[in-house]
mmCIF file of C-alpha atoms in Angstrom:
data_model
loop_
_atom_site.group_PDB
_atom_site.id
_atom_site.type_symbol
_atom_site.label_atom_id
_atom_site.label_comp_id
_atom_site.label_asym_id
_atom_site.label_seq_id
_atom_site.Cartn_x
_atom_site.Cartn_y
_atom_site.Cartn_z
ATOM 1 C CA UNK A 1 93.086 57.915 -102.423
ATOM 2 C CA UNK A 2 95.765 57.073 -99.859
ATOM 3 C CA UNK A 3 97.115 53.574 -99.673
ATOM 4 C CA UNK A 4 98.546 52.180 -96.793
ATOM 5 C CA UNK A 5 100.527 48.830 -96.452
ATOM 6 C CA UNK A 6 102.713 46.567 -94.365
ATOM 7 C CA UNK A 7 104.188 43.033 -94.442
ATOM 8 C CA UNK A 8 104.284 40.307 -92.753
ATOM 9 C CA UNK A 9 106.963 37.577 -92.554
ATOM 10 C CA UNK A 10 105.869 34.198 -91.556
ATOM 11 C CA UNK A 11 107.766 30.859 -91.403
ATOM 12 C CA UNK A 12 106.732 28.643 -93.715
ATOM 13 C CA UNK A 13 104.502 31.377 -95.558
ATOM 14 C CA UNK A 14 106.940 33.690 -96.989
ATOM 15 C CA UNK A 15 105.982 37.109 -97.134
ATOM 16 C CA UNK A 16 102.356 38.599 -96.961
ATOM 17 C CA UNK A 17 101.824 41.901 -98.133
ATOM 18 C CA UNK A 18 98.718 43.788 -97.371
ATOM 19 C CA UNK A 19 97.020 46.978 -98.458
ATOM 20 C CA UNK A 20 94.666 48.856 -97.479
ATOM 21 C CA UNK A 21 93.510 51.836 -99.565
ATOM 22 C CA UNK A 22 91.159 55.103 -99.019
ATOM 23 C CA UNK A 23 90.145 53.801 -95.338
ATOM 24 C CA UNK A 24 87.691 55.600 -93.881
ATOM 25 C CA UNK A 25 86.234 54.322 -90.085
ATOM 26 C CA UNK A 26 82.398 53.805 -89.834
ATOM 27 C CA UNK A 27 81.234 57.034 -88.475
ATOM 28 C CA UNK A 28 79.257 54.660 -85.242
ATOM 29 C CA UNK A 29 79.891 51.618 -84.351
ATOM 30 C CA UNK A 30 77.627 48.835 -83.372
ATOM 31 C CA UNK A 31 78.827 46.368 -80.698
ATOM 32 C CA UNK A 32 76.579 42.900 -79.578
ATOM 33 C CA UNK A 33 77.879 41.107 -76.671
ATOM 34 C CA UNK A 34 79.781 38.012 -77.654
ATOM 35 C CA UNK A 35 77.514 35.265 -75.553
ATOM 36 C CA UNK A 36 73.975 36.949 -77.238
ATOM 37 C CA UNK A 37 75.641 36.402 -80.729
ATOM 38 C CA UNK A 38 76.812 32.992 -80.216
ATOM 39 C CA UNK A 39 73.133 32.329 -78.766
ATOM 40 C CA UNK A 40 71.267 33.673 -82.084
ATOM 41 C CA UNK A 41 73.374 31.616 -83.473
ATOM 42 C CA UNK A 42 72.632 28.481 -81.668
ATOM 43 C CA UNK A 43 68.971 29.471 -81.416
ATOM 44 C CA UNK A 44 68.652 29.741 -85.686
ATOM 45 C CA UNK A 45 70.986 26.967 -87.153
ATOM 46 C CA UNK A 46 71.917 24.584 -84.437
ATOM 47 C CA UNK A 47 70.402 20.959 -84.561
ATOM 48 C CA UNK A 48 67.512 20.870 -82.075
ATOM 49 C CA UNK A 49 67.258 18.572 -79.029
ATOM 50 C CA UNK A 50 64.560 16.064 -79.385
ATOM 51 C CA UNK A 51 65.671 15.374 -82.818
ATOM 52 C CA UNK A 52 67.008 12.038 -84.071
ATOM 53 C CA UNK A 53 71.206 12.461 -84.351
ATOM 54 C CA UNK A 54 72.104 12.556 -88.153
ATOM 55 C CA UNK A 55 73.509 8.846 -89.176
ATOM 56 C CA UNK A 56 77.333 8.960 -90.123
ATOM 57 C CA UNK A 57 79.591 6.014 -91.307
ATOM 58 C CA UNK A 58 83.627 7.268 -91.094
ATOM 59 C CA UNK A 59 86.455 4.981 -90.994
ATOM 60 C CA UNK A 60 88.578 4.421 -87.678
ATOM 61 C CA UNK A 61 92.584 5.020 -87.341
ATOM 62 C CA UNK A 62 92.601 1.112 -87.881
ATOM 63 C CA UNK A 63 90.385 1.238 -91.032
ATOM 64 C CA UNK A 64 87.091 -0.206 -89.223
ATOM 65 C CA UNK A 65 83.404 1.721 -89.999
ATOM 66 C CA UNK A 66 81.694 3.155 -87.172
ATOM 67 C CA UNK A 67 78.717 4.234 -87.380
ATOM 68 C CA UNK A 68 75.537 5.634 -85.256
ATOM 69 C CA UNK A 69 73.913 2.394 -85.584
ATOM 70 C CA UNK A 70 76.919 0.714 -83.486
ATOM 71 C CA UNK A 71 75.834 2.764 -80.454
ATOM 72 C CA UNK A 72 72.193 1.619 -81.189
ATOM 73 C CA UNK A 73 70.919 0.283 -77.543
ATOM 74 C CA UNK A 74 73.522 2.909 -75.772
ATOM 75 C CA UNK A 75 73.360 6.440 -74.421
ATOM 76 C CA UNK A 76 76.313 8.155 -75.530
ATOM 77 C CA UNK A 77 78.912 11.480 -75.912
ATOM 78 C CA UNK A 78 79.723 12.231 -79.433
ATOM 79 C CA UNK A 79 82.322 15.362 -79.397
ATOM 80 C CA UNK A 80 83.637 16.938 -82.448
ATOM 81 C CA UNK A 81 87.209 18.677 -82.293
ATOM 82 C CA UNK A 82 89.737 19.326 -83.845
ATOM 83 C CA UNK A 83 93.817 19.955 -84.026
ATOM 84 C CA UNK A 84 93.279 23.132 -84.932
ATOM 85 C CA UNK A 85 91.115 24.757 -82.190
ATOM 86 C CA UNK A 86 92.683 25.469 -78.756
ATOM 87 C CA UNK A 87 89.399 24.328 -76.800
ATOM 88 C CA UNK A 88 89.770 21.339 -78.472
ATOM 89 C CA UNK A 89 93.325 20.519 -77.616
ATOM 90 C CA UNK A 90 92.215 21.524 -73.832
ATOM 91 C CA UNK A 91 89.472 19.530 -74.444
ATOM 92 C CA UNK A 92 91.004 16.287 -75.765
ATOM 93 C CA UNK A 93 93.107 16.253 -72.846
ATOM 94 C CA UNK A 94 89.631 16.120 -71.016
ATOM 95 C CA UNK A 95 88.650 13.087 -72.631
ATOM 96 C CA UNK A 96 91.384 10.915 -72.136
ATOM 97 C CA UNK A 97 90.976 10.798 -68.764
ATOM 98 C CA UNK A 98 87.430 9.977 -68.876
ATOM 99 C CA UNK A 99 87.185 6.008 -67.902
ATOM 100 C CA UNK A 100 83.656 5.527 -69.924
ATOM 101 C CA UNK A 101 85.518 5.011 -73.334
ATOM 102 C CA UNK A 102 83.324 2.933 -74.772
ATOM 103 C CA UNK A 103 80.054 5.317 -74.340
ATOM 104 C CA UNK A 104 82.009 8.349 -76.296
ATOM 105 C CA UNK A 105 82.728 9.175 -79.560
ATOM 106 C CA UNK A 106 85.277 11.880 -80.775
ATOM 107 C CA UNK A 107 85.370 13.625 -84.350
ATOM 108 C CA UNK A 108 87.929 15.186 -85.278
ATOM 109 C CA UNK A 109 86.900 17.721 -87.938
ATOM 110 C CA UNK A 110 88.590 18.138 -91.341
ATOM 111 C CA UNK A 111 91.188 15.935 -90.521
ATOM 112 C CA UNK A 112 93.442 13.253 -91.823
ATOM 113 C CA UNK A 113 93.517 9.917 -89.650
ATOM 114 C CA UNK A 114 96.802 10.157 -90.159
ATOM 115 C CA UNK A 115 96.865 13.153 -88.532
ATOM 116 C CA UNK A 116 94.247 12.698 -85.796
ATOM 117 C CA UNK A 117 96.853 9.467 -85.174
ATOM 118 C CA UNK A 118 99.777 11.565 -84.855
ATOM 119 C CA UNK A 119 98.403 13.982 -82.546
ATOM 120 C CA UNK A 120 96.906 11.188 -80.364
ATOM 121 C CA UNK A 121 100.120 9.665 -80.474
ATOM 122 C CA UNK A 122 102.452 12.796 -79.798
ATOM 123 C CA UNK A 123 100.037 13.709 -76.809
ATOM 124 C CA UNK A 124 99.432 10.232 -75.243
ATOM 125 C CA UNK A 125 95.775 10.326 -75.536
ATOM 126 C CA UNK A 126 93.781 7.185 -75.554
ATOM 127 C CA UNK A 127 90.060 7.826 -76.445
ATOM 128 C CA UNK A 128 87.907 6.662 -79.504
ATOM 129 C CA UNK A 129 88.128 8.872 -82.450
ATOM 130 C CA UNK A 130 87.437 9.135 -86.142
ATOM 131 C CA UNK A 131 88.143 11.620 -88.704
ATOM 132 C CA UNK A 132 85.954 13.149 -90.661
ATOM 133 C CA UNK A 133 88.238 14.629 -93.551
ATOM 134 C CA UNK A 134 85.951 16.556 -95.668
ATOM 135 C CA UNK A 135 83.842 17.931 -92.873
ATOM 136 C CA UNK A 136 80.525 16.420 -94.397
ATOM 137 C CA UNK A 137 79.691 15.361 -90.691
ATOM 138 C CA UNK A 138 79.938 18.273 -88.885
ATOM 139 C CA UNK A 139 78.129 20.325 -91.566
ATOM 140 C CA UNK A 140 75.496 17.299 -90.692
ATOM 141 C CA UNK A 141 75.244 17.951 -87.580
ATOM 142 C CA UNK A 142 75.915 22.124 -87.681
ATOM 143 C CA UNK A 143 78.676 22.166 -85.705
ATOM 144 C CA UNK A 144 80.058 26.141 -85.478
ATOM 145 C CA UNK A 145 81.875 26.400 -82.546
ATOM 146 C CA UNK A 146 84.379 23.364 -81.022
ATOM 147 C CA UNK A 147 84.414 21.517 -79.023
ATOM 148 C CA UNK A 148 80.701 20.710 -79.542
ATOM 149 C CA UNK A 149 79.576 17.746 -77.477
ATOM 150 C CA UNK A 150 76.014 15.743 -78.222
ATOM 151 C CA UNK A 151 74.620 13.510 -75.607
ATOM 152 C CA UNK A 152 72.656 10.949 -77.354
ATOM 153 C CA UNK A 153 70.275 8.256 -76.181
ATOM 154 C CA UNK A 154 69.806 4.416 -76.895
ATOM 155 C CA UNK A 155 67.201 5.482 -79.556
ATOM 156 C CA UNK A 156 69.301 7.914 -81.632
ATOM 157 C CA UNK A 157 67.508 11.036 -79.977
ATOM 158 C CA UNK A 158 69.688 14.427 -79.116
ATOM 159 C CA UNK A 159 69.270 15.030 -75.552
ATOM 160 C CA UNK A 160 71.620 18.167 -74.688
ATOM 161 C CA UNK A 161 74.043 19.698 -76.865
ATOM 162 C CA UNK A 162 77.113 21.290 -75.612
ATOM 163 C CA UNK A 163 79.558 24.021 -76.907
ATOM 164 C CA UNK A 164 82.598 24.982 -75.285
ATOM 165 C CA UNK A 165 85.227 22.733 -72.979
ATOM 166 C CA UNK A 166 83.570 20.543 -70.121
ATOM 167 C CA UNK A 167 85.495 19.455 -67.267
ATOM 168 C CA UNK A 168 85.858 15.761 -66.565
ATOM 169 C CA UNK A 169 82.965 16.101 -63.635
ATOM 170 C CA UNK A 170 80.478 17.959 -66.186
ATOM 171 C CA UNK A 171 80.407 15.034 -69.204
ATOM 172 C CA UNK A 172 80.305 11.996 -66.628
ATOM 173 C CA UNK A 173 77.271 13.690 -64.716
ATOM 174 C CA UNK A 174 75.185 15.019 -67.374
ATOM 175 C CA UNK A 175 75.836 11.334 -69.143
ATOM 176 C CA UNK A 176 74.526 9.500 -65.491
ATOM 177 C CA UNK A 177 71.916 11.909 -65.458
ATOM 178 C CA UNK A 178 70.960 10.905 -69.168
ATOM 179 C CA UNK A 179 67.795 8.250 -69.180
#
């Protein structure tokens, strides 16, 4: 068969070379609508509202445990993000100008504190956050997409789940609207 190839010369990578051989193109082609994908998704292996929010324990930039239990008593917005995600950047910068700090959580997702630190540093941002390095959370709490954003109650329960950035106006009024 035929074999086609090119490269591809990245900083910090090197070289890439790729092949592709005896291509043929699918003779149709099936296409689903980005939003009804993401639902099935959402609908089949998201976390459920109603359910109790998985417990976590993860070290803060200082060293300190947090926990679920600390928010015991409190309605609350835990977010996951990450460094690596666009809508999370967009959405971090969301959050630190949100003056409820101490009713939300951030996780940042496969992530040293040291570098969760750095980019709060580096970006000025000034909102609670703890990494969760090995990503054992967020496969807890089947995160897919991020930002994902969980709006919890005093008992533990998942009211609303959120994917996707949320202004500044959404998070405060669905957490006031929160019993």
């Amino acid at each position: 068969g035929r074999t086609t190839g090119f490269r591809l010369n990245l900083p910090f990578l090197g070289q890439l070379n790729f092949y592709l051989s005896s291509f043929a193109p699918p003779k149709t082609i099936s296409v689903v609508p980005q939003a009804v994908a993401i639902s099935k998704i959402y609908q089949t292996d998201g976390l459920p509202t109603g359910t109790q929010a998985p417990n976590f324990s993860l070290p803060t930039l200082d060293n300190k445990q947090v926990s679920l239990k600390k928010y015991k008593g409190k309605k609350f917005v835990l977010t996951f993000l990450s460094t690596w995600s666009s809508p999370s950047l967009e959405q971090a910068a969301i959050l630190s100008k949100i003056e409820m700090k101490e009713s939300m959580l951030a996780i940042f997702l496969q992530e040293s504190p040291v570098s969760a630190q750095t980019f709060m540093k580096r970006a000025g941002y000034d909102f609670p956050l703890i990494a969760d390095t090995n990503g054992g959370v967020g496969t807890d709490y089947k995160i897919n997409l991020l930002p994902t954003h969980f709006f919890i109650d005093g008992t533990g329960k998942i009211l609303q789940i959120h994917t996707g950035v949320l202004t500044k106006e959404e998070i405060v009024n669905m957490f006031k609207n929160m019993p």
